[in-house]
Amino acid sequence: MDSDEETLEETVEGHLDDDGLPHGFCTVTYSSTDRFEGNFVHGEKNGRGKFFFFDGSTLEGYYVDDALQGQGIYTYEDGVVLHGTYVDGELNGPAQEYDSDGRLIFKGQYKDNIRHGVCWIYYPDGGSLVGEVNEEGEMTGEKIAYVYPDGKTAYSGRFIDGEMIEAKLATLTSVEDGKPQFEVVPGSPVYSFDKSTSSCISTNALLPDPYESERVYVDVSLISSAGEGLFSKIAAEASTVMSFYNGVRITHQEVDSRDWALNGNTISLDDETVIDVPEPYNHAAKYCASLGHKANHSFTPNCIYDPSDLRVRGDAALLVLETRATAPLLVMGVPGVLALFSSQRKNPVLVNVLVAASITSCVAILIVIVYGSLTLGYGEEEDLSSHPAHVIRTKFVLSKVVKGASITMLVASICSTVVVTIIAYLGCRSLPCCACYDSVTGMEWLQPNEDQNQALEMVCAVQSPGDRIFNFPDRFPVQDVDTEEDASKPPPYIRMT
């Protein structure tokens, strides 16, 4: 990353000392076309300076006695920037690398210009590769791990140059001084890099992806005549990776030349490769290692496909949520709030339990009211004239205490009766069998129906053939956009915000 010391100087622009050496701020252009701009002291670089190399890369920092010392910034020709610690012109110490968009892609140590110790490599999808590199600075060893974008789910095991050879499912429990601690999941199957070919979609077609399994599931689509669809299990923020797209790898020529009915699960990976999920692998019973192909197309999308050919899992593309997805919430709190939210969740069991509890509470409160009324006159009719003075005093005080307690119970019971009545009323409004049923917030949606889905369906944009993300025929069939939009809308309580 530094200029060759043997490189001869070609031209010098700036002040020269009595010996004809650069002194002060100068620009020196070498015969290799490398150029250095900075401060010199009698021919040696001293102070702030910057190298401009022939390949377009640059190196900037503080020079002492002709060598870069301390913090330096090396910018590659493709825009990647390395911030590192230099000792005598060599990378030695902590370093971080950022891509051309400013995203962190590496964090770790360097020794003699080679990655050293525990290092982290960050992928654009939010996942990362971590472990102790070998002597060549490669992610090779028995204790390398890939961490999913959630920062917890991981594969830990043997990797060769970043490619997963044999690993088990693990959980990232902590990170101390850059060193991660993993806990292997008991009974975990063995995972390995599994890149598809033109004839083999996967060597483990029925081994689900653990990250994907926690976030999405397949069910009947809300879009008319669309078959199955992909639904979100969880609430997720925008730009969250939700699923993965894998399939056999075929050419554009093959796709364009065959019957269009066979291209229902094809997306374009690049100018040469198309990913396809053909029969019978479009059925979950035959293939469930990835589920991204289950997301339907829509004119009102909430997801996008992001091409990604990761060497860890072998998937071809990521299904990324474009907008925030909300999942139904169950609020546990005071009974009135619970009743209200149970109505919004359309949960008949919960509503019926609340109504039954309200009726039971009314009976209990009625008993308390009767008991309190009977004890209001405690001790008033008893003749105390024949008793000693201290007994009279004690019974008088006791009667006042009981009366006060009874009045308190009566007031509390009346208030509780009002609250419980409201709870029962709110619950009854959600039950179609009650006279006070509210058709707007009631449980119309929870009539037994296997076609109803309780989570957000994930749909992707229909793109033009020129974009070649999706493979479509030259002419789309006539379709009513409004009809498609209405059919794809989820129920009001699970729409995106």
PDB file of C-alpha atoms in Angstrom, residues 11-201:
ATOM      1  CA  THR A  11       9.685  15.262 -11.508  1.00  0.00           C
ATOM      2  CA  VAL A  12       9.450  17.521  -8.474  1.00  0.00           C
ATOM      3  CA  GLU A  13       7.175  20.520  -8.226  1.00  0.00           C
ATOM      4  CA  GLY A  14       7.946  22.702  -5.251  1.00  0.00           C
ATOM      5  CA  HIS A  15      10.827  24.071  -3.206  1.00  0.00           C
ATOM      6  CA  LEU A  16      14.220  22.333  -3.242  1.00  0.00           C
ATOM      7  CA  ASP A  17      16.979  22.587  -0.632  1.00  0.00           C
ATOM      8  CA  ASP A  18      20.645  23.313  -1.404  1.00  0.00           C
ATOM      9  CA  ASP A  19      21.183  19.656  -2.309  1.00  0.00           C
ATOM     10  CA  GLY A  20      18.303  19.703  -4.791  1.00  0.00           C
ATOM     11  CA  LEU A  21      16.029  17.633  -2.563  1.00  0.00           C
ATOM     12  CA  PRO A  22      12.335  18.357  -1.994  1.00  0.00           C
ATOM     13  CA  HIS A  23      11.838  20.575   1.035  1.00  0.00           C
ATOM     14  CA  GLY A  24       8.495  21.940   2.255  1.00  0.00           C
ATOM     15  CA  PHE A  25       5.267  21.210   0.419  1.00  0.00           C
ATOM     16  CA  CYS A  26       6.038  19.475  -2.875  1.00  0.00           C
ATOM     17  CA  THR A  27       4.465  17.274  -5.501  1.00  0.00           C
ATOM     18  CA  VAL A  28       6.644  14.399  -6.624  1.00  0.00           C
ATOM     19  CA  THR A  29       5.700  12.274  -9.642  1.00  0.00           C
ATOM     20  CA  TYR A  30       7.473   8.948  -9.994  1.00  0.00           C
ATOM     21  CA  SER A  31       8.318   7.025 -13.127  1.00  0.00           C
ATOM     22  CA  SER A  32       5.543   4.530 -12.318  1.00  0.00           C
ATOM     23  CA  THR A  33       3.108   7.502 -12.561  1.00  0.00           C
ATOM     24  CA  ASP A  34       2.516   7.306  -8.800  1.00  0.00           C
ATOM     25  CA  ARG A  35       2.351  10.777  -7.289  1.00  0.00           C
ATOM     26  CA  PHE A  36       2.922  12.074  -3.782  1.00  0.00           C
ATOM     27  CA  GLU A  37       1.716  15.406  -2.475  1.00  0.00           C
ATOM     28  CA  GLY A  38       2.858  16.495   0.960  1.00  0.00           C
ATOM     29  CA  ASN A  39       5.525  17.915   3.193  1.00  0.00           C
ATOM     30  CA  PHE A  40       9.202  17.053   2.823  1.00  0.00           C
ATOM     31  CA  VAL A  41      12.203  17.737   5.004  1.00  0.00           C
ATOM     32  CA  HIS A  42      15.419  17.519   2.990  1.00  0.00           C
ATOM     33  CA  GLY A  43      14.109  14.818   0.699  1.00  0.00           C
ATOM     34  CA  GLU A  44      12.165  12.765   3.278  1.00  0.00           C
ATOM     35  CA  LYS A  45       8.429  12.775   3.768  1.00  0.00           C
ATOM     36  CA  ASN A  46       7.617  14.426   7.079  1.00  0.00           C
ATOM     37  CA  GLY A  47       4.149  15.634   7.942  1.00  0.00           C
ATOM     38  CA  ARG A  48       0.793  15.275   6.267  1.00  0.00           C
ATOM     39  CA  GLY A  49       0.890  13.733   2.806  1.00  0.00           C
ATOM     40  CA  LYS A  50      -1.029  11.719   0.264  1.00  0.00           C
ATOM     41  CA  PHE A  51      -0.040   9.136  -2.336  1.00  0.00           C
ATOM     42  CA  PHE A  52      -1.938   8.892  -5.622  1.00  0.00           C
ATOM     43  CA  PHE A  53      -1.219   5.477  -7.165  1.00  0.00           C
ATOM     44  CA  PHE A  54      -1.405   4.628 -10.861  1.00  0.00           C
ATOM     45  CA  ASP A  55      -4.415   2.306 -10.391  1.00  0.00           C
ATOM     46  CA  GLY A  56      -6.552   5.086  -8.903  1.00  0.00           C
ATOM     47  CA  SER A  57      -6.094   4.168  -5.235  1.00  0.00           C
ATOM     48  CA  THR A  58      -4.778   6.654  -2.658  1.00  0.00           C
ATOM     49  CA  LEU A  59      -3.027   6.562   0.725  1.00  0.00           C
ATOM     50  CA  GLU A  60      -3.215   9.476   3.108  1.00  0.00           C
ATOM     51  CA  GLY A  61      -1.711  10.027   6.532  1.00  0.00           C
ATOM     52  CA  TYR A  62       1.108  11.481   8.615  1.00  0.00           C
ATOM     53  CA  TYR A  63       4.667  10.652   7.645  1.00  0.00           C
ATOM     54  CA  VAL A  64       7.701  10.560   9.928  1.00  0.00           C
ATOM     55  CA  ASP A  65      11.176  10.032   8.480  1.00  0.00           C
ATOM     56  CA  ASP A  66       9.791   8.950   5.122  1.00  0.00           C
ATOM     57  CA  ALA A  67       7.371   6.340   6.589  1.00  0.00           C
ATOM     58  CA  LEU A  68       3.661   6.484   7.329  1.00  0.00           C
ATOM     59  CA  GLN A  69       2.970   6.407  11.081  1.00  0.00           C
ATOM     60  CA  GLY A  70      -0.283   6.262  13.048  1.00  0.00           C
ATOM     61  CA  GLN A  71      -3.699   6.533  11.472  1.00  0.00           C
ATOM     62  CA  GLY A  72      -3.855   6.275   7.701  1.00  0.00           C
ATOM     63  CA  ILE A  73      -6.620   6.124   5.113  1.00  0.00           C
ATOM     64  CA  TYR A  74      -6.237   3.876   2.092  1.00  0.00           C
ATOM     65  CA  THR A  75      -8.891   4.278  -0.636  1.00  0.00           C
ATOM     66  CA  TYR A  76      -9.144   1.469  -3.169  1.00  0.00           C
ATOM     67  CA  GLU A  77      -9.857   2.128  -6.828  1.00  0.00           C
ATOM     68  CA  ASP A  78     -13.432   0.863  -6.392  1.00  0.00           C
ATOM     69  CA  GLY A  79     -14.185   3.339  -3.598  1.00  0.00           C
ATOM     70  CA  VAL A  80     -13.681   1.023  -0.622  1.00  0.00           C
ATOM     71  CA  VAL A  81     -11.977   2.895   2.214  1.00  0.00           C
ATOM     72  CA  LEU A  82      -9.673   1.358   4.827  1.00  0.00           C
ATOM     73  CA  HIS A  83      -8.995   3.212   8.074  1.00  0.00           C
ATOM     74  CA  GLY A  84      -5.990   1.581   9.729  1.00  0.00           C
ATOM     75  CA  THR A  85      -3.010   1.966  12.031  1.00  0.00           C
ATOM     76  CA  TYR A  86       0.403   2.133  10.360  1.00  0.00           C
ATOM     77  CA  VAL A  87       3.796   1.420  11.882  1.00  0.00           C
ATOM     78  CA  ASP A  88       6.799   2.242   9.684  1.00  0.00           C
ATOM     79  CA  GLY A  89       4.604   2.246   6.615  1.00  0.00           C
ATOM     80  CA  GLU A  90       2.991  -1.164   7.311  1.00  0.00           C
ATOM     81  CA  LEU A  91      -0.538  -1.907   8.503  1.00  0.00           C
ATOM     82  CA  ASN A  92      -0.222  -3.063  12.117  1.00  0.00           C
ATOM     83  CA  GLY A  93      -3.143  -2.743  14.492  1.00  0.00           C
ATOM     84  CA  PRO A  94      -6.882  -2.088  14.425  1.00  0.00           C
ATOM     85  CA  ALA A  95      -8.541  -1.398  11.077  1.00  0.00           C
ATOM     86  CA  GLN A  96     -11.978  -0.839   9.608  1.00  0.00           C
ATOM     87  CA  GLU A  97     -13.119  -0.940   5.993  1.00  0.00           C
ATOM     88  CA  TYR A  98     -16.136   0.764   4.438  1.00  0.00           C
ATOM     89  CA  ASP A  99     -17.694   0.270   1.014  1.00  0.00           C
ATOM     90  CA  SER A 100     -18.301   3.074  -1.466  1.00  0.00           C
ATOM     91  CA  ASP A 101     -21.637   3.848   0.220  1.00  0.00           C
ATOM     92  CA  GLY A 102     -20.047   4.200   3.654  1.00  0.00           C
ATOM     93  CA  ARG A 103     -21.270   0.862   5.066  1.00  0.00           C
ATOM     94  CA  LEU A 104     -18.926  -1.033   7.375  1.00  0.00           C
ATOM     95  CA  ILE A 105     -17.674  -4.194   5.654  1.00  0.00           C
ATOM     96  CA  PHE A 106     -14.675  -5.183   7.816  1.00  0.00           C
ATOM     97  CA  LYS A 107     -13.525  -4.734  11.376  1.00  0.00           C
ATOM     98  CA  GLY A 108     -10.502  -6.370  12.925  1.00  0.00           C
ATOM     99  CA  GLN A 109      -6.707  -6.346  13.142  1.00  0.00           C
ATOM    100  CA  TYR A 110      -3.829  -6.246  10.672  1.00  0.00           C
ATOM    101  CA  LYS A 111      -0.287  -7.508  11.115  1.00  0.00           C
ATOM    102  CA  ASP A 112       2.358  -6.700   8.497  1.00  0.00           C
ATOM    103  CA  ASN A 113      -0.348  -5.714   5.998  1.00  0.00           C
ATOM    104  CA  ILE A 114      -2.270  -9.015   6.511  1.00  0.00           C
ATOM    105  CA  ARG A 115      -5.495  -9.510   8.442  1.00  0.00           C
ATOM    106  CA  HIS A 116      -4.796 -11.016  11.823  1.00  0.00           C
ATOM    107  CA  GLY A 117      -6.681 -12.406  14.836  1.00  0.00           C
ATOM    108  CA  VAL A 118     -10.446 -12.223  15.228  1.00  0.00           C
ATOM    109  CA  CYS A 119     -12.023 -10.332  12.340  1.00  0.00           C
ATOM    110  CA  TRP A 120     -15.560  -9.443  11.285  1.00  0.00           C
ATOM    111  CA  ILE A 121     -16.736  -9.287   7.662  1.00  0.00           C
ATOM    112  CA  TYR A 122     -20.100  -7.585   7.141  1.00  0.00           C
ATOM    113  CA  TYR A 123     -22.418  -8.307   4.214  1.00  0.00           C
ATOM    114  CA  PRO A 124     -24.861  -5.852   2.594  1.00  0.00           C
ATOM    115  CA  ASP A 125     -27.862  -7.857   3.846  1.00  0.00           C
ATOM    116  CA  GLY A 126     -26.842  -7.270   7.476  1.00  0.00           C
ATOM    117  CA  GLY A 127     -25.264 -10.681   8.038  1.00  0.00           C
ATOM    118  CA  SER A 128     -21.642 -11.104   9.072  1.00  0.00           C
ATOM    119  CA  LEU A 129     -18.798 -13.602   9.080  1.00  0.00           C
ATOM    120  CA  VAL A 130     -16.606 -13.729  12.181  1.00  0.00           C
ATOM    121  CA  GLY A 131     -13.680 -15.774  13.404  1.00  0.00           C
ATOM    122  CA  GLU A 132      -9.919 -15.974  13.735  1.00  0.00           C
ATOM    123  CA  VAL A 133      -8.278 -15.759  10.319  1.00  0.00           C
ATOM    124  CA  ASN A 134      -5.407 -18.001   9.242  1.00  0.00           C
ATOM    125  CA  GLU A 135      -1.846 -16.926   8.379  1.00  0.00           C
ATOM    126  CA  GLU A 136      -2.961 -15.684   4.962  1.00  0.00           C
ATOM    127  CA  GLY A 137      -5.695 -13.551   6.507  1.00  0.00           C
ATOM    128  CA  GLU A 138      -8.487 -15.819   5.231  1.00  0.00           C
ATOM    129  CA  MET A 139     -11.624 -16.892   7.087  1.00  0.00           C
ATOM    130  CA  THR A 140     -10.464 -20.477   7.328  1.00  0.00           C
ATOM    131  CA  GLY A 141     -10.693 -22.630  10.431  1.00  0.00           C
ATOM    132  CA  GLU A 142     -12.826 -24.728  12.751  1.00  0.00           C
ATOM    133  CA  LYS A 143     -14.246 -21.823  14.754  1.00  0.00           C
ATOM    134  CA  ILE A 144     -15.672 -19.522  12.113  1.00  0.00           C
ATOM    135  CA  ALA A 145     -19.302 -18.420  12.253  1.00  0.00           C
ATOM    136  CA  TYR A 146     -21.851 -16.782  10.004  1.00  0.00           C
ATOM    137  CA  VAL A 147     -24.298 -14.522  11.878  1.00  0.00           C
ATOM    138  CA  TYR A 148     -27.675 -13.776  10.285  1.00  0.00           C
ATOM    139  CA  PRO A 149     -28.991 -10.200   9.943  1.00  0.00           C
ATOM    140  CA  ASP A 150     -30.846 -10.499  13.266  1.00  0.00           C
ATOM    141  CA  GLY A 151     -27.501 -10.527  15.074  1.00  0.00           C
ATOM    142  CA  LYS A 152     -28.367 -13.693  17.029  1.00  0.00           C
ATOM    143  CA  THR A 153     -28.987 -16.684  14.778  1.00  0.00           C
ATOM    144  CA  ALA A 154     -25.729 -18.175  13.510  1.00  0.00           C
ATOM    145  CA  TYR A 155     -23.928 -21.105  11.918  1.00  0.00           C
ATOM    146  CA  SER A 156     -20.761 -22.050  13.796  1.00  0.00           C
ATOM    147  CA  GLY A 157     -18.211 -24.551  12.524  1.00  0.00           C
ATOM    148  CA  ARG A 158     -15.641 -25.181   9.801  1.00  0.00           C
ATOM    149  CA  PHE A 159     -15.199 -22.687   6.970  1.00  0.00           C
ATOM    150  CA  ILE A 160     -12.656 -22.448   4.162  1.00  0.00           C
ATOM    151  CA  ASP A 161     -12.000 -18.949   2.840  1.00  0.00           C
ATOM    152  CA  GLY A 162     -15.439 -17.843   3.998  1.00  0.00           C
ATOM    153  CA  GLU A 163     -17.296 -20.826   2.534  1.00  0.00           C
ATOM    154  CA  MET A 164     -19.259 -22.926   5.018  1.00  0.00           C
ATOM    155  CA  ILE A 165     -18.078 -26.532   4.919  1.00  0.00           C
ATOM    156  CA  GLU A 166     -19.721 -27.968   8.020  1.00  0.00           C
ATOM    157  CA  ALA A 167     -21.490 -26.014  10.723  1.00  0.00           C
ATOM    158  CA  LYS A 168     -24.263 -26.253  13.306  1.00  0.00           C
ATOM    159  CA  LEU A 169     -26.993 -23.861  14.303  1.00  0.00           C
ATOM    160  CA  ALA A 170     -25.898 -21.601  17.167  1.00  0.00           C
ATOM    161  CA  THR A 171     -26.901 -18.479  19.041  1.00  0.00           C
ATOM    162  CA  LEU A 172     -24.640 -15.460  19.501  1.00  0.00           C
ATOM    163  CA  THR A 173     -24.784 -14.870  23.258  1.00  0.00           C
ATOM    164  CA  SER A 174     -22.265 -12.055  23.732  1.00  0.00           C
ATOM    165  CA  VAL A 175     -19.401 -10.097  22.201  1.00  0.00           C
ATOM    166  CA  GLU A 176     -16.499  -9.024  24.416  1.00  0.00           C
ATOM    167  CA  ASP A 177     -13.671  -6.928  22.980  1.00  0.00           C
ATOM    168  CA  GLY A 178     -14.722  -7.954  19.493  1.00  0.00           C
ATOM    169  CA  LYS A 179     -14.652 -11.673  20.342  1.00  0.00           C
ATOM    170  CA  PRO A 180     -18.026 -13.423  19.978  1.00  0.00           C
ATOM    171  CA  GLN A 181     -19.372 -16.183  22.197  1.00  0.00           C
ATOM    172  CA  PHE A 182     -21.662 -18.785  20.637  1.00  0.00           C
ATOM    173  CA  GLU A 183     -23.912 -21.447  22.118  1.00  0.00           C
ATOM    174  CA  VAL A 184     -24.621 -24.377  19.800  1.00  0.00           C
ATOM    175  CA  VAL A 185     -28.286 -25.400  19.671  1.00  0.00           C
ATOM    176  CA  PRO A 186     -28.651 -28.975  21.012  1.00  0.00           C
ATOM    177  CA  GLY A 187     -29.637 -31.470  18.348  1.00  0.00           C
ATOM    178  CA  SER A 188     -28.851 -29.086  15.512  1.00  0.00           C
ATOM    179  CA  PRO A 189     -28.518 -30.623  12.053  1.00  0.00           C
ATOM    180  CA  VAL A 190     -25.331 -30.076  10.073  1.00  0.00           C
ATOM    181  CA  TYR A 191     -25.425 -27.246   7.524  1.00  0.00           C
ATOM    182  CA  SER A 192     -23.056 -26.619   4.620  1.00  0.00           C
ATOM    183  CA  PHE A 193     -22.660 -24.359   1.612  1.00  0.00           C
ATOM    184  CA  ASP A 194     -25.264 -25.554  -0.850  1.00  0.00           C
ATOM    185  CA  LYS A 195     -25.128 -23.732  -4.163  1.00  0.00           C
ATOM    186  CA  SER A 196     -27.609 -24.889  -6.757  1.00  0.00           C
ATOM    187  CA  THR A 197     -26.722 -25.990 -10.268  1.00  0.00           C
ATOM    188  CA  SER A 198     -28.659 -26.280 -13.515  1.00  0.00           C
ATOM    189  CA  SER A 199     -29.977 -29.697 -12.461  1.00  0.00           C
ATOM    190  CA  CYS A 200     -29.868 -29.726  -8.636  1.00  0.00           C
ATOM    191  CA  ILE A 201     -31.803 -27.193  -6.575  1.00  0.00           C
TER     192      ILE A 201
END
